[in-house]
């Protein structure tokens, strides 16, 4: 398939990587799994067995007029444990490589269909200047954008660091959530070719 860059030149890209039919269920599953994998999973609470103290019965069973109690750390007592205490857990979900690639192809193809993928011959800044990068993005009408380059560009990264809703990644580090989150994806032709090899 042919895609046009901002300057008007045509670029031949794989139909597999950039022209696949959208599969909402697949994309949803992969995005959910990606977000789940980023969860820390370290939440922990104390049950009645974890709270210190409470080993001795606080008062005798009968004759006090009070409700019977076996421990001062019972969940119904102030200072007691949690009834169903949360435990650390691994939230990660297994996603097959083929499914992940398929979801990425679907997302990229949908970006093309929605005119959210902006192809440029090259995207760089002379110096790490935020003002210079903002001017370039305004020219492309891409103020909330993910910039995808073929290699790590420190100048570009430093220039974008202080701009809200703008992020810079190289082609090997793209992920489904970032591609969906931004209004526009500004991608260099070299980066598109690299992604094509990875996903095609």
PDB file of C-alpha atoms in Angstrom:
ATOM      1  CA  UNK A   1       0.000   0.000   0.000  1.00  0.00           C
ATOM      2  CA  UNK A   2       1.093   3.581  -0.695  1.00  0.00           C
ATOM      3  CA  UNK A   3       1.070   6.250   2.001  1.00  0.00           C
ATOM      4  CA  UNK A   4       1.897   9.898   1.424  1.00  0.00           C
ATOM      5  CA  UNK A   5       4.304  11.850   3.581  1.00  0.00           C
ATOM      6  CA  UNK A   6       3.624  15.456   4.621  1.00  0.00           C
ATOM      7  CA  UNK A   7       5.855  16.658   1.768  1.00  0.00           C
ATOM      8  CA  UNK A   8       3.725  14.680  -0.723  1.00  0.00           C
ATOM      9  CA  UNK A   9       6.084  11.854  -1.669  1.00  0.00           C
ATOM     10  CA  UNK A  10       4.641   8.331  -1.728  1.00  0.00           C
ATOM     11  CA  UNK A  11       6.015   5.573   0.496  1.00  0.00           C
ATOM     12  CA  UNK A  12       5.386   1.889  -0.197  1.00  0.00           C
ATOM     13  CA  UNK A  13       4.471   0.055   3.018  1.00  0.00           C
ATOM     14  CA  UNK A  14       3.271  -3.447   3.790  1.00  0.00           C
ATOM     15  CA  UNK A  15      -0.491  -4.078   3.659  1.00  0.00           C
ATOM     16  CA  UNK A  16      -0.026  -6.548   6.523  1.00  0.00           C
ATOM     17  CA  UNK A  17       1.525  -4.007   8.903  1.00  0.00           C
ATOM     18  CA  UNK A  18      -0.477  -0.895   7.946  1.00  0.00           C
ATOM     19  CA  UNK A  19      -3.639  -2.125   6.199  1.00  0.00           C
ATOM     20  CA  UNK A  20      -5.094  -4.856   8.390  1.00  0.00           C
ATOM     21  CA  UNK A  21      -8.814  -4.963   9.208  1.00  0.00           C
ATOM     22  CA  UNK A  22      -9.568  -3.692  12.718  1.00  0.00           C
ATOM     23  CA  UNK A  23     -10.288  -6.377  15.322  1.00  0.00           C
ATOM     24  CA  UNK A  24     -11.688  -4.617  18.387  1.00  0.00           C
ATOM     25  CA  UNK A  25     -11.760  -7.712  20.618  1.00  0.00           C
ATOM     26  CA  UNK A  26      -8.092  -8.482  19.910  1.00  0.00           C
ATOM     27  CA  UNK A  27      -6.964  -4.887  20.510  1.00  0.00           C
ATOM     28  CA  UNK A  28      -8.988  -4.711  23.731  1.00  0.00           C
ATOM     29  CA  UNK A  29      -7.445  -7.934  25.040  1.00  0.00           C
ATOM     30  CA  UNK A  30      -3.873  -6.864  24.262  1.00  0.00           C
ATOM     31  CA  UNK A  31      -4.315  -3.322  25.657  1.00  0.00           C
ATOM     32  CA  UNK A  32      -5.913  -4.698  28.843  1.00  0.00           C
ATOM     33  CA  UNK A  33      -3.073  -7.207  29.246  1.00  0.00           C
ATOM     34  CA  UNK A  34      -0.462  -4.475  28.668  1.00  0.00           C
ATOM     35  CA  UNK A  35      -2.020  -2.226  31.323  1.00  0.00           C
ATOM     36  CA  UNK A  36      -2.386  -5.147  33.734  1.00  0.00           C
ATOM     37  CA  UNK A  37       1.305  -5.970  33.293  1.00  0.00           C
ATOM     38  CA  UNK A  38       2.193  -2.472  34.458  1.00  0.00           C
ATOM     39  CA  UNK A  39       0.420  -2.880  37.787  1.00  0.00           C
ATOM     40  CA  UNK A  40       2.705  -2.972  40.805  1.00  0.00           C
ATOM     41  CA  UNK A  41       0.743  -5.717  42.548  1.00  0.00           C
ATOM     42  CA  UNK A  42       2.292  -4.985  45.944  1.00  0.00           C
ATOM     43  CA  UNK A  43      -0.893  -4.041  47.825  1.00  0.00           C
ATOM     44  CA  UNK A  44      -1.019  -5.788  51.211  1.00  0.00           C
ATOM     45  CA  UNK A  45      -3.278  -5.580  54.263  1.00  0.00           C
ATOM     46  CA  UNK A  46      -3.186  -7.362  57.616  1.00  0.00           C
ATOM     47  CA  UNK A  47      -5.705 -10.031  58.524  1.00  0.00           C
ATOM     48  CA  UNK A  48      -6.445 -10.864  62.181  1.00  0.00           C
ATOM     49  CA  UNK A  49      -3.521 -13.281  62.130  1.00  0.00           C
ATOM     50  CA  UNK A  50      -1.066 -10.631  60.896  1.00  0.00           C
ATOM     51  CA  UNK A  51      -1.868  -7.858  63.390  1.00  0.00           C
ATOM     52  CA  UNK A  52       0.461  -7.998  66.387  1.00  0.00           C
ATOM     53  CA  UNK A  53      -1.071  -8.957  69.736  1.00  0.00           C
ATOM     54  CA  UNK A  54      -4.455 -10.478  70.377  1.00  0.00           C
ATOM     55  CA  UNK A  55      -3.199 -13.859  71.530  1.00  0.00           C
ATOM     56  CA  UNK A  56      -4.954 -13.808  74.897  1.00  0.00           C
ATOM     57  CA  UNK A  57      -8.735 -13.926  75.279  1.00  0.00           C
ATOM     58  CA  UNK A  58      -9.622 -10.373  76.442  1.00  0.00           C
ATOM     59  CA  UNK A  59     -12.148 -11.473  79.093  1.00  0.00           C
ATOM     60  CA  UNK A  60     -13.842 -14.657  80.224  1.00  0.00           C
ATOM     61  CA  UNK A  61     -16.483 -16.310  78.069  1.00  0.00           C
ATOM     62  CA  UNK A  62     -19.483 -15.986  80.372  1.00  0.00           C
ATOM     63  CA  UNK A  63     -20.813 -13.763  83.096  1.00  0.00           C
ATOM     64  CA  UNK A  64     -19.647 -10.321  81.952  1.00  0.00           C
ATOM     65  CA  UNK A  65     -22.788  -9.315  80.060  1.00  0.00           C
ATOM     66  CA  UNK A  66     -20.665  -8.480  77.017  1.00  0.00           C
ATOM     67  CA  UNK A  67     -20.599 -10.270  73.675  1.00  0.00           C
ATOM     68  CA  UNK A  68     -18.105 -13.128  73.720  1.00  0.00           C
ATOM     69  CA  UNK A  69     -14.662 -12.353  72.283  1.00  0.00           C
ATOM     70  CA  UNK A  70     -11.585 -14.452  71.658  1.00  0.00           C
ATOM     71  CA  UNK A  71      -9.118 -11.811  70.483  1.00  0.00           C
ATOM     72  CA  UNK A  72      -8.703  -8.038  70.569  1.00  0.00           C
ATOM     73  CA  UNK A  73      -7.599  -8.258  66.903  1.00  0.00           C
ATOM     74  CA  UNK A  74     -10.956  -9.541  65.630  1.00  0.00           C
ATOM     75  CA  UNK A  75     -12.064  -7.665  62.469  1.00  0.00           C
ATOM     76  CA  UNK A  76     -15.070  -6.222  64.321  1.00  0.00           C
ATOM     77  CA  UNK A  77     -12.850  -4.614  66.972  1.00  0.00           C
ATOM     78  CA  UNK A  78     -11.183  -1.214  66.560  1.00  0.00           C
ATOM     79  CA  UNK A  79      -7.527  -1.936  65.804  1.00  0.00           C
ATOM     80  CA  UNK A  80      -8.404  -5.406  64.550  1.00  0.00           C
ATOM     81  CA  UNK A  81      -7.367  -7.037  61.291  1.00  0.00           C
ATOM     82  CA  UNK A  82      -9.041  -6.769  57.892  1.00  0.00           C
ATOM     83  CA  UNK A  83     -11.697  -9.406  57.197  1.00  0.00           C
ATOM     84  CA  UNK A  84     -10.530 -10.289  53.669  1.00  0.00           C
ATOM     85  CA  UNK A  85      -7.030  -8.828  53.651  1.00  0.00           C
ATOM     86  CA  UNK A  86      -5.517  -8.023  50.244  1.00  0.00           C
ATOM     87  CA  UNK A  87      -2.362  -9.913  49.358  1.00  0.00           C
ATOM     88  CA  UNK A  88       0.389  -9.058  46.847  1.00  0.00           C
ATOM     89  CA  UNK A  89      -0.372 -10.621  43.473  1.00  0.00           C
ATOM     90  CA  UNK A  90       0.938 -10.807  39.934  1.00  0.00           C
ATOM     91  CA  UNK A  91      -1.581  -9.157  37.576  1.00  0.00           C
ATOM     92  CA  UNK A  92       0.276  -9.969  34.355  1.00  0.00           C
ATOM     93  CA  UNK A  93      -1.607 -11.795  31.609  1.00  0.00           C
ATOM     94  CA  UNK A  94      -0.148 -14.063  28.956  1.00  0.00           C
ATOM     95  CA  UNK A  95      -0.385 -12.723  25.410  1.00  0.00           C
ATOM     96  CA  UNK A  96       0.890 -14.781  22.500  1.00  0.00           C
ATOM     97  CA  UNK A  97       3.443 -13.091  20.244  1.00  0.00           C
ATOM     98  CA  UNK A  98       1.139 -13.546  17.245  1.00  0.00           C
ATOM     99  CA  UNK A  99      -1.746 -11.850  19.075  1.00  0.00           C
ATOM    100  CA  UNK A 100       0.441  -8.910  20.129  1.00  0.00           C
ATOM    101  CA  UNK A 101       1.704  -8.406  16.570  1.00  0.00           C
ATOM    102  CA  UNK A 102      -1.859  -8.656  15.249  1.00  0.00           C
ATOM    103  CA  UNK A 103      -3.124  -6.020  17.688  1.00  0.00           C
ATOM    104  CA  UNK A 104      -0.282  -3.648  16.770  1.00  0.00           C
ATOM    105  CA  UNK A 105      -1.095  -4.115  13.061  1.00  0.00           C
ATOM    106  CA  UNK A 106      -4.783  -3.361  13.766  1.00  0.00           C
ATOM    107  CA  UNK A 107      -3.925  -0.189  15.697  1.00  0.00           C
ATOM    108  CA  UNK A 108      -1.517   1.125  13.039  1.00  0.00           C
ATOM    109  CA  UNK A 109      -4.031   0.402  10.254  1.00  0.00           C
ATOM    110  CA  UNK A 110      -6.768   2.213  12.190  1.00  0.00           C
ATOM    111  CA  UNK A 111      -4.458   5.224  12.697  1.00  0.00           C
ATOM    112  CA  UNK A 112      -3.983   5.341   8.908  1.00  0.00           C
ATOM    113  CA  UNK A 113      -7.756   5.101   8.299  1.00  0.00           C
ATOM    114  CA  UNK A 114      -8.480   7.892  10.806  1.00  0.00           C
ATOM    115  CA  UNK A 115      -5.717  10.142   9.372  1.00  0.00           C
ATOM    116  CA  UNK A 116      -3.972  10.140  12.738  1.00  0.00           C
ATOM    117  CA  UNK A 117      -0.682   8.779  11.358  1.00  0.00           C
ATOM    118  CA  UNK A 118       1.527  11.615  10.094  1.00  0.00           C
ATOM    119  CA  UNK A 119       4.416  10.354   7.953  1.00  0.00           C
ATOM    120  CA  UNK A 120       7.458  12.613   7.611  1.00  0.00           C
ATOM    121  CA  UNK A 121      10.690  12.106   5.679  1.00  0.00           C
ATOM    122  CA  UNK A 122      12.720  12.890   8.779  1.00  0.00           C
ATOM    123  CA  UNK A 123      11.924  14.372  12.180  1.00  0.00           C
ATOM    124  CA  UNK A 124      14.729  15.993  14.165  1.00  0.00           C
ATOM    125  CA  UNK A 125      15.714  19.230  15.884  1.00  0.00           C
ATOM    126  CA  UNK A 126      19.056  21.021  15.568  1.00  0.00           C
ATOM    127  CA  UNK A 127      19.364  21.576  19.324  1.00  0.00           C
ATOM    128  CA  UNK A 128      17.373  20.428  22.368  1.00  0.00           C
ATOM    129  CA  UNK A 129      15.064  23.459  22.193  1.00  0.00           C
ATOM    130  CA  UNK A 130      11.414  23.104  23.210  1.00  0.00           C
ATOM    131  CA  UNK A 131      10.421  26.177  21.174  1.00  0.00           C
ATOM    132  CA  UNK A 132      11.849  24.680  17.976  1.00  0.00           C
ATOM    133  CA  UNK A 133      10.006  21.390  18.480  1.00  0.00           C
ATOM    134  CA  UNK A 134       6.719  23.153  19.286  1.00  0.00           C
ATOM    135  CA  UNK A 135       6.961  25.111  16.040  1.00  0.00           C
ATOM    136  CA  UNK A 136       7.483  21.881  14.071  1.00  0.00           C
ATOM    137  CA  UNK A 137       4.519  20.191  15.763  1.00  0.00           C
ATOM    138  CA  UNK A 138       2.281  23.220  15.183  1.00  0.00           C
ATOM    139  CA  UNK A 139       3.178  23.114  11.473  1.00  0.00           C
ATOM    140  CA  UNK A 140       1.982  19.490  11.406  1.00  0.00           C
ATOM    141  CA  UNK A 141      -1.138  20.325  13.473  1.00  0.00           C
ATOM    142  CA  UNK A 142       0.001  17.725  15.991  1.00  0.00           C
ATOM    143  CA  UNK A 143       0.061  19.319  19.436  1.00  0.00           C
ATOM    144  CA  UNK A 144      -0.876  16.086  21.257  1.00  0.00           C
ATOM    145  CA  UNK A 145       1.463  13.663  19.561  1.00  0.00           C
ATOM    146  CA  UNK A 146       3.607  10.593  19.888  1.00  0.00           C
ATOM    147  CA  UNK A 147       6.813  11.053  17.897  1.00  0.00           C
ATOM    148  CA  UNK A 148       8.257   7.781  16.579  1.00  0.00           C
ATOM    149  CA  UNK A 149      11.851   7.809  15.314  1.00  0.00           C
ATOM    150  CA  UNK A 150      14.007   5.016  13.896  1.00  0.00           C
ATOM    151  CA  UNK A 151      16.687   5.489  16.582  1.00  0.00           C
ATOM    152  CA  UNK A 152      17.052   7.173  19.969  1.00  0.00           C
ATOM    153  CA  UNK A 153      17.419  10.935  19.420  1.00  0.00           C
ATOM    154  CA  UNK A 154      18.576  12.661  22.606  1.00  0.00           C
ATOM    155  CA  UNK A 155      18.012  16.193  21.270  1.00  0.00           C
ATOM    156  CA  UNK A 156      14.431  15.350  20.352  1.00  0.00           C
ATOM    157  CA  UNK A 157      13.817  13.649  23.700  1.00  0.00           C
ATOM    158  CA  UNK A 158      15.162  16.647  25.671  1.00  0.00           C
ATOM    159  CA  UNK A 159      13.171  19.115  23.558  1.00  0.00           C
ATOM    160  CA  UNK A 160       9.922  17.175  24.109  1.00  0.00           C
ATOM    161  CA  UNK A 161      10.463  16.464  27.799  1.00  0.00           C
ATOM    162  CA  UNK A 162       8.779  19.649  28.998  1.00  0.00           C
ATOM    163  CA  UNK A 163       5.851  19.649  26.538  1.00  0.00           C
ATOM    164  CA  UNK A 164       2.603  18.202  27.921  1.00  0.00           C
ATOM    165  CA  UNK A 165       0.891  15.503  25.816  1.00  0.00           C
ATOM    166  CA  UNK A 166       3.990  14.939  23.661  1.00  0.00           C
ATOM    167  CA  UNK A 167       6.232  11.894  23.912  1.00  0.00           C
ATOM    168  CA  UNK A 168       9.180  10.538  21.916  1.00  0.00           C
ATOM    169  CA  UNK A 169       9.936   6.840  21.377  1.00  0.00           C
ATOM    170  CA  UNK A 170      12.058   4.903  18.938  1.00  0.00           C
ATOM    171  CA  UNK A 171      10.453   2.338  16.629  1.00  0.00           C
ATOM    172  CA  UNK A 172      11.467  -0.640  18.777  1.00  0.00           C
ATOM    173  CA  UNK A 173       9.805   0.799  21.904  1.00  0.00           C
ATOM    174  CA  UNK A 174       6.274   1.510  20.642  1.00  0.00           C
ATOM    175  CA  UNK A 175       3.434  -0.050  22.603  1.00  0.00           C
ATOM    176  CA  UNK A 176      -0.331  -0.384  22.001  1.00  0.00           C
ATOM    177  CA  UNK A 177      -1.369   2.012  24.791  1.00  0.00           C
ATOM    178  CA  UNK A 178       0.853   4.888  23.603  1.00  0.00           C
ATOM    179  CA  UNK A 179      -0.331   4.523  19.998  1.00  0.00           C
ATOM    180  CA  UNK A 180      -3.965   4.781  21.105  1.00  0.00           C
ATOM    181  CA  UNK A 181      -3.494   7.503  23.737  1.00  0.00           C
ATOM    182  CA  UNK A 182      -2.253  10.336  21.502  1.00  0.00           C
ATOM    183  CA  UNK A 183      -4.305  12.301  18.961  1.00  0.00           C
ATOM    184  CA  UNK A 184      -1.576  12.029  16.314  1.00  0.00           C
ATOM    185  CA  UNK A 185       1.382   9.727  15.737  1.00  0.00           C
ATOM    186  CA  UNK A 186       4.218  11.516  13.932  1.00  0.00           C
ATOM    187  CA  UNK A 187       6.429   8.857  12.373  1.00  0.00           C
ATOM    188  CA  UNK A 188       9.548   9.099  10.250  1.00  0.00           C
ATOM    189  CA  UNK A 189       9.710   6.969   7.085  1.00  0.00           C
ATOM    190  CA  UNK A 190      12.735   5.103   8.487  1.00  0.00           C
ATOM    191  CA  UNK A 191      10.749   4.265  11.637  1.00  0.00           C
ATOM    192  CA  UNK A 192       7.796   3.053   9.536  1.00  0.00           C
ATOM    193  CA  UNK A 193      10.126   0.763   7.569  1.00  0.00           C
ATOM    194  CA  UNK A 194      11.576  -0.583  10.821  1.00  0.00           C
ATOM    195  CA  UNK A 195       8.079  -1.290  12.195  1.00  0.00           C
ATOM    196  CA  UNK A 196       7.117  -2.895   8.875  1.00  0.00           C
ATOM    197  CA  UNK A 197       9.997  -5.378   9.225  1.00  0.00           C
ATOM    198  CA  UNK A 198       9.013  -6.065  12.852  1.00  0.00           C
ATOM    199  CA  UNK A 199       5.299  -6.589  12.166  1.00  0.00           C
ATOM    200  CA  UNK A 200       5.217  -7.611   8.512  1.00  0.00           C
TER     201      UNK A 200
END
